[in-house]
Amino acid sequence: AREGINLASPEHSGNHHHIGAVDLLPFSPLGEATLEEAAAVARTVGERMGRELGMSVILYGAAHGSNRSLVDVRKQTTFFQRGQEGHGTESVQSGIAPDFGPATPSEGHGITLCGATPYVVNYNLMLDTADVSIAKQISKLIRGSSEGGLTGVQAMGYLKGTSRPGEYVAEVACNLTEPTK
């Protein structure tokens, strides 16, 4: 991804919000592995990406000492402001200093978020409309942080590009952080 994706290129396009060529590297314990073991792997990978590849890496979850959430990290970056297709002409910015790699993200590679959390299920719903306000209303109703929301659900509504240039559909993107509940 580092060699093949250049976020600053006019040819770059995407249909999901992102702040890096390698946007997210989540590690979750499987089988007998522990969250602490997953966090150690995330820290090792993040450190190597910074040192060997020169990429800016921010840790989250159990990989970071404060256990800061992915949502909180993304809120402190330009993740939610980078245009309808998740990118734009503005550079990637962050209110959080990278844990590894360059302090200023490169224009072409942005920031990688690397962390460890219990297993998360992603579930996205494409709506039969381009009215993003409907997706945002649904997201607000179902997210666990809202009064009456669903436990363990993180959700956001946004416009997603389709295979036809200039065409969009509204989407509700969900992370189920407690999929067994």
PDB file of C-alpha atoms in Angstrom:
ATOM      1  CA  ALA A   1       0.000   0.000   0.000  1.00  0.00           C
ATOM      2  CA  ARG A   2       2.850   2.370   0.782  1.00  0.00           C
ATOM      3  CA  GLU A   3       4.258   1.964  -2.728  1.00  0.00           C
ATOM      4  CA  GLY A   4       0.963   1.666  -4.619  1.00  0.00           C
ATOM      5  CA  ILE A   5      -1.217   4.338  -3.009  1.00  0.00           C
ATOM      6  CA  ASN A   6      -0.491   8.055  -3.096  1.00  0.00           C
ATOM      7  CA  LEU A   7      -3.194  10.084  -1.340  1.00  0.00           C
ATOM      8  CA  ALA A   8      -1.844  13.318  -2.842  1.00  0.00           C
ATOM      9  CA  SER A   9      -2.152  12.065  -6.429  1.00  0.00           C
ATOM     10  CA  PRO A  10      -4.984  13.482  -8.547  1.00  0.00           C
ATOM     11  CA  GLU A  11      -5.589   9.897  -9.706  1.00  0.00           C
ATOM     12  CA  HIS A  12      -6.307   8.735  -6.145  1.00  0.00           C
ATOM     13  CA  SER A  13      -9.947   7.960  -5.458  1.00  0.00           C
ATOM     14  CA  GLY A  14     -11.795   6.104  -2.760  1.00  0.00           C
ATOM     15  CA  ASN A  15     -15.278   5.592  -1.448  1.00  0.00           C
ATOM     16  CA  HIS A  16     -14.705   5.318   2.271  1.00  0.00           C
ATOM     17  CA  HIS A  17     -13.338   7.816   4.768  1.00  0.00           C
ATOM     18  CA  HIS A  18      -9.637   7.362   5.423  1.00  0.00           C
ATOM     19  CA  ILE A  19      -6.586   9.248   6.632  1.00  0.00           C
ATOM     20  CA  GLY A  20      -3.869   6.948   5.367  1.00  0.00           C
ATOM     21  CA  ALA A  21      -2.799   4.727   2.505  1.00  0.00           C
ATOM     22  CA  VAL A  22      -2.806   2.054   5.203  1.00  0.00           C
ATOM     23  CA  ASP A  23      -5.637   3.578   7.214  1.00  0.00           C
ATOM     24  CA  LEU A  24      -6.294   0.999   9.900  1.00  0.00           C
ATOM     25  CA  LEU A  25      -4.442  -2.027  11.261  1.00  0.00           C
ATOM     26  CA  PRO A  26      -6.581  -3.616  13.968  1.00  0.00           C
ATOM     27  CA  PHE A  27      -5.306  -6.559  15.978  1.00  0.00           C
ATOM     28  CA  SER A  28      -7.737  -8.733  17.950  1.00  0.00           C
ATOM     29  CA  PRO A  29      -7.008 -11.824  20.035  1.00  0.00           C
ATOM     30  CA  LEU A  30      -8.285 -15.062  18.545  1.00  0.00           C
ATOM     31  CA  GLY A  31      -8.390 -18.502  20.127  1.00  0.00           C
ATOM     32  CA  GLU A  32      -6.280 -18.611  23.282  1.00  0.00           C
ATOM     33  CA  ALA A  33      -4.470 -15.332  22.554  1.00  0.00           C
ATOM     34  CA  THR A  34      -4.929 -12.452  24.993  1.00  0.00           C
ATOM     35  CA  LEU A  35      -5.654  -8.792  24.381  1.00  0.00           C
ATOM     36  CA  GLU A  36      -2.247  -7.983  25.878  1.00  0.00           C
ATOM     37  CA  GLU A  37      -0.575 -10.229  23.272  1.00  0.00           C
ATOM     38  CA  ALA A  38      -2.522  -8.544  20.478  1.00  0.00           C
ATOM     39  CA  ALA A  39      -1.468  -5.138  21.878  1.00  0.00           C
ATOM     40  CA  ALA A  40       2.200  -6.185  21.883  1.00  0.00           C
ATOM     41  CA  VAL A  41       1.933  -7.238  18.223  1.00  0.00           C
ATOM     42  CA  ALA A  42       0.228  -3.927  17.339  1.00  0.00           C
ATOM     43  CA  ARG A  43       2.982  -1.921  19.057  1.00  0.00           C
ATOM     44  CA  THR A  44       5.707  -3.940  17.306  1.00  0.00           C
ATOM     45  CA  VAL A  45       4.105  -3.542  13.882  1.00  0.00           C
ATOM     46  CA  GLY A  46       3.474   0.173  14.467  1.00  0.00           C
ATOM     47  CA  GLU A  47       7.046   0.773  15.579  1.00  0.00           C
ATOM     48  CA  ARG A  48       8.446  -1.087  12.552  1.00  0.00           C
ATOM     49  CA  MET A  49       6.172   0.811  10.137  1.00  0.00           C
ATOM     50  CA  GLY A  50       7.456   4.070  11.589  1.00  0.00           C
ATOM     51  CA  ARG A  51      11.123   3.065  11.661  1.00  0.00           C
ATOM     52  CA  GLU A  52      11.440   0.951   8.512  1.00  0.00           C
ATOM     53  CA  LEU A  53       8.830   2.521   6.225  1.00  0.00           C
ATOM     54  CA  GLY A  54       8.839   6.110   7.515  1.00  0.00           C
ATOM     55  CA  MET A  55       5.073   6.100   8.055  1.00  0.00           C
ATOM     56  CA  SER A  56       3.273   8.084  10.763  1.00  0.00           C
ATOM     57  CA  VAL A  57       1.519   5.662  13.151  1.00  0.00           C
ATOM     58  CA  ILE A  58      -0.941   6.428  15.956  1.00  0.00           C
ATOM     59  CA  LEU A  59      -1.780   3.696  18.468  1.00  0.00           C
ATOM     60  CA  TYR A  60      -5.255   3.087  19.919  1.00  0.00           C
ATOM     61  CA  GLY A  61      -7.020   0.629  22.191  1.00  0.00           C
ATOM     62  CA  ALA A  62      -4.934  -1.677  24.365  1.00  0.00           C
ATOM     63  CA  ALA A  63      -1.843  -0.906  22.236  1.00  0.00           C
ATOM     64  CA  HIS A  64      -1.813   2.629  23.669  1.00  0.00           C
ATOM     65  CA  GLY A  65      -1.206   3.240  27.362  1.00  0.00           C
ATOM     66  CA  SER A  66      -4.411   5.263  27.789  1.00  0.00           C
ATOM     67  CA  ASN A  67      -6.571   2.689  25.947  1.00  0.00           C
ATOM     68  CA  ARG A  68      -7.967   5.541  23.817  1.00  0.00           C
ATOM     69  CA  SER A  69     -10.692   4.404  21.457  1.00  0.00           C
ATOM     70  CA  LEU A  70     -10.502   4.330  17.678  1.00  0.00           C
ATOM     71  CA  VAL A  71     -13.466   6.726  17.517  1.00  0.00           C
ATOM     72  CA  ASP A  72     -11.738   9.215  19.836  1.00  0.00           C
ATOM     73  CA  VAL A  73      -8.543   9.080  17.761  1.00  0.00           C
ATOM     74  CA  ARG A  74     -10.460   9.570  14.516  1.00  0.00           C
ATOM     75  CA  LYS A  75     -12.293  12.560  15.997  1.00  0.00           C
ATOM     76  CA  GLN A  76      -8.908  14.210  16.573  1.00  0.00           C
ATOM     77  CA  THR A  77      -7.846  13.754  12.945  1.00  0.00           C
ATOM     78  CA  THR A  78      -9.351  14.860   9.641  1.00  0.00           C
ATOM     79  CA  PHE A  79     -10.955  11.397   9.195  1.00  0.00           C
ATOM     80  CA  PHE A  80     -14.500  12.807   9.308  1.00  0.00           C
ATOM     81  CA  GLN A  81     -13.734  15.966   7.286  1.00  0.00           C
ATOM     82  CA  ARG A  82     -12.071  14.618   4.146  1.00  0.00           C
ATOM     83  CA  GLY A  83     -14.848  15.074   1.595  1.00  0.00           C
ATOM     84  CA  GLN A  84     -17.738  12.961   0.365  1.00  0.00           C
ATOM     85  CA  GLU A  85     -15.484  10.150  -0.807  1.00  0.00           C
ATOM     86  CA  GLY A  86     -13.296  10.160   2.296  1.00  0.00           C
ATOM     87  CA  HIS A  87     -10.566  12.225   0.743  1.00  0.00           C
ATOM     88  CA  GLY A  88     -10.005  15.711  -0.494  1.00  0.00           C
ATOM     89  CA  THR A  89      -7.397  18.183  -1.546  1.00  0.00           C
ATOM     90  CA  GLU A  90      -6.660  19.096   2.069  1.00  0.00           C
ATOM     91  CA  SER A  91      -3.831  17.257   3.768  1.00  0.00           C
ATOM     92  CA  VAL A  92      -4.301  14.737   6.554  1.00  0.00           C
ATOM     93  CA  GLN A  93      -4.115  16.478   9.929  1.00  0.00           C
ATOM     94  CA  SER A  94      -4.089  15.195  13.485  1.00  0.00           C
ATOM     95  CA  GLY A  95      -4.388  16.751  16.920  1.00  0.00           C
ATOM     96  CA  ILE A  96      -2.507  13.697  18.208  1.00  0.00           C
ATOM     97  CA  ALA A  97       1.226  13.309  17.694  1.00  0.00           C
ATOM     98  CA  PRO A  98       2.140  10.024  16.035  1.00  0.00           C
ATOM     99  CA  ASP A  99       3.501   7.367  18.402  1.00  0.00           C
ATOM    100  CA  PHE A 100       5.936   6.197  15.719  1.00  0.00           C
ATOM    101  CA  GLY A 101       7.384   7.592  12.512  1.00  0.00           C
ATOM    102  CA  PRO A 102       7.455  11.176  11.269  1.00  0.00           C
ATOM    103  CA  ALA A 103       5.755  13.826  13.412  1.00  0.00           C
ATOM    104  CA  THR A 104       4.213  15.309  10.262  1.00  0.00           C
ATOM    105  CA  PRO A 105       2.369  12.772   8.097  1.00  0.00           C
ATOM    106  CA  SER A 106       3.471  12.596   4.471  1.00  0.00           C
ATOM    107  CA  GLU A 107       0.998  13.956   1.924  1.00  0.00           C
ATOM    108  CA  GLY A 108       1.100  10.690   0.010  1.00  0.00           C
ATOM    109  CA  HIS A 109       0.770   8.207   2.879  1.00  0.00           C
ATOM    110  CA  GLY A 110      -1.082  10.008   5.661  1.00  0.00           C
ATOM    111  CA  ILE A 111      -1.488   8.317   9.036  1.00  0.00           C
ATOM    112  CA  THR A 112      -1.925   4.661   9.977  1.00  0.00           C
ATOM    113  CA  LEU A 113      -4.003   3.835  13.056  1.00  0.00           C
ATOM    114  CA  CYS A 114      -2.707   0.655  14.662  1.00  0.00           C
ATOM    115  CA  GLY A 115      -4.318  -0.878  17.730  1.00  0.00           C
ATOM    116  CA  ALA A 116      -5.670  -3.791  19.682  1.00  0.00           C
ATOM    117  CA  THR A 117      -9.253  -4.357  20.790  1.00  0.00           C
ATOM    118  CA  PRO A 118     -11.502  -7.327  21.388  1.00  0.00           C
ATOM    119  CA  TYR A 119     -12.943  -8.689  18.143  1.00  0.00           C
ATOM    120  CA  VAL A 120     -15.157  -6.159  16.321  1.00  0.00           C
ATOM    121  CA  VAL A 121     -17.736  -6.907  13.621  1.00  0.00           C
ATOM    122  CA  ASN A 122     -18.206  -4.306  10.876  1.00  0.00           C
ATOM    123  CA  TYR A 123     -21.672  -4.076   9.385  1.00  0.00           C
ATOM    124  CA  ASN A 124     -22.556  -1.489   6.768  1.00  0.00           C
ATOM    125  CA  LEU A 125     -26.018  -0.697   5.416  1.00  0.00           C
ATOM    126  CA  MET A 126     -26.343   0.986   2.033  1.00  0.00           C
ATOM    127  CA  LEU A 127     -29.598   2.934   1.830  1.00  0.00           C
ATOM    128  CA  ASP A 128     -31.693   3.417  -1.286  1.00  0.00           C
ATOM    129  CA  THR A 129     -31.132   7.183  -1.161  1.00  0.00           C
ATOM    130  CA  ALA A 130     -28.381   9.771  -1.474  1.00  0.00           C
ATOM    131  CA  ASP A 131     -29.859  11.747   1.436  1.00  0.00           C
ATOM    132  CA  VAL A 132     -27.054  11.504   3.999  1.00  0.00           C
ATOM    133  CA  SER A 133     -29.243  13.106   6.682  1.00  0.00           C
ATOM    134  CA  ILE A 134     -31.283   9.873   6.811  1.00  0.00           C
ATOM    135  CA  ALA A 135     -28.120   7.801   7.354  1.00  0.00           C
ATOM    136  CA  LYS A 136     -26.986  10.213  10.079  1.00  0.00           C
ATOM    137  CA  GLN A 137     -30.386  10.024  11.820  1.00  0.00           C
ATOM    138  CA  ILE A 138     -30.328   6.216  11.800  1.00  0.00           C
ATOM    139  CA  SER A 139     -26.738   6.224  13.082  1.00  0.00           C
ATOM    140  CA  LYS A 140     -27.615   8.525  15.949  1.00  0.00           C
ATOM    141  CA  LEU A 141     -30.594   6.362  16.935  1.00  0.00           C
ATOM    142  CA  ILE A 142     -28.699   3.065  17.035  1.00  0.00           C
ATOM    143  CA  ARG A 143     -25.268   4.020  18.414  1.00  0.00           C
ATOM    144  CA  GLY A 144     -24.639   2.949  21.998  1.00  0.00           C
ATOM    145  CA  SER A 145     -23.587   6.444  23.085  1.00  0.00           C
ATOM    146  CA  SER A 146     -27.099   7.765  22.316  1.00  0.00           C
ATOM    147  CA  GLU A 147     -29.951   7.537  24.802  1.00  0.00           C
ATOM    148  CA  GLY A 148     -31.849   4.343  23.962  1.00  0.00           C
ATOM    149  CA  GLY A 149     -29.094   3.231  21.556  1.00  0.00           C
ATOM    150  CA  LEU A 150     -27.866  -0.328  21.176  1.00  0.00           C
ATOM    151  CA  THR A 151     -25.119  -1.557  23.506  1.00  0.00           C
ATOM    152  CA  GLY A 152     -21.774  -1.943  21.787  1.00  0.00           C
ATOM    153  CA  VAL A 153     -22.793  -0.231  18.539  1.00  0.00           C
ATOM    154  CA  GLN A 154     -20.724   2.561  17.043  1.00  0.00           C
ATOM    155  CA  ALA A 155     -22.318   4.057  13.941  1.00  0.00           C
ATOM    156  CA  MET A 156     -21.912   6.899  11.493  1.00  0.00           C
ATOM    157  CA  GLY A 157     -23.757   7.973   8.375  1.00  0.00           C
ATOM    158  CA  TYR A 158     -21.963   9.215   5.282  1.00  0.00           C
ATOM    159  CA  LEU A 159     -22.149   9.373   1.499  1.00  0.00           C
ATOM    160  CA  LYS A 160     -20.400   6.596  -0.341  1.00  0.00           C
ATOM    161  CA  GLY A 161     -19.408   6.759  -3.990  1.00  0.00           C
ATOM    162  CA  THR A 162     -20.749   4.069  -6.289  1.00  0.00           C
ATOM    163  CA  SER A 163     -19.099   2.507  -9.313  1.00  0.00           C
ATOM    164  CA  ARG A 164     -20.540   5.351 -11.408  1.00  0.00           C
ATOM    165  CA  PRO A 165     -18.519   8.590 -11.160  1.00  0.00           C
ATOM    166  CA  GLY A 166     -20.387  11.353  -9.335  1.00  0.00           C
ATOM    167  CA  GLU A 167     -23.077   9.002  -7.990  1.00  0.00           C
ATOM    168  CA  TYR A 168     -23.481   8.500  -4.248  1.00  0.00           C
ATOM    169  CA  VAL A 169     -25.599   6.481  -1.838  1.00  0.00           C
ATOM    170  CA  ALA A 170     -26.085   7.096   1.852  1.00  0.00           C
ATOM    171  CA  GLU A 171     -24.549   4.450   4.085  1.00  0.00           C
ATOM    172  CA  VAL A 172     -24.764   3.604   7.776  1.00  0.00           C
ATOM    173  CA  ALA A 173     -21.418   2.166   8.874  1.00  0.00           C
ATOM    174  CA  CYS A 174     -21.530   0.185  12.123  1.00  0.00           C
ATOM    175  CA  ASN A 175     -18.907  -1.331  14.388  1.00  0.00           C
ATOM    176  CA  LEU A 176     -20.333  -3.941  16.729  1.00  0.00           C
ATOM    177  CA  THR A 177     -17.847  -3.820  19.616  1.00  0.00           C
ATOM    178  CA  GLU A 178     -19.693  -6.452  21.647  1.00  0.00           C
ATOM    179  CA  PRO A 179     -20.966  -8.817  18.938  1.00  0.00           C
ATOM    180  CA  THR A 180     -22.076 -11.513  21.394  1.00  0.00           C
ATOM    181  CA  LYS A 181     -24.626  -9.205  23.055  1.00  0.00           C
TER     182      LYS A 181
END
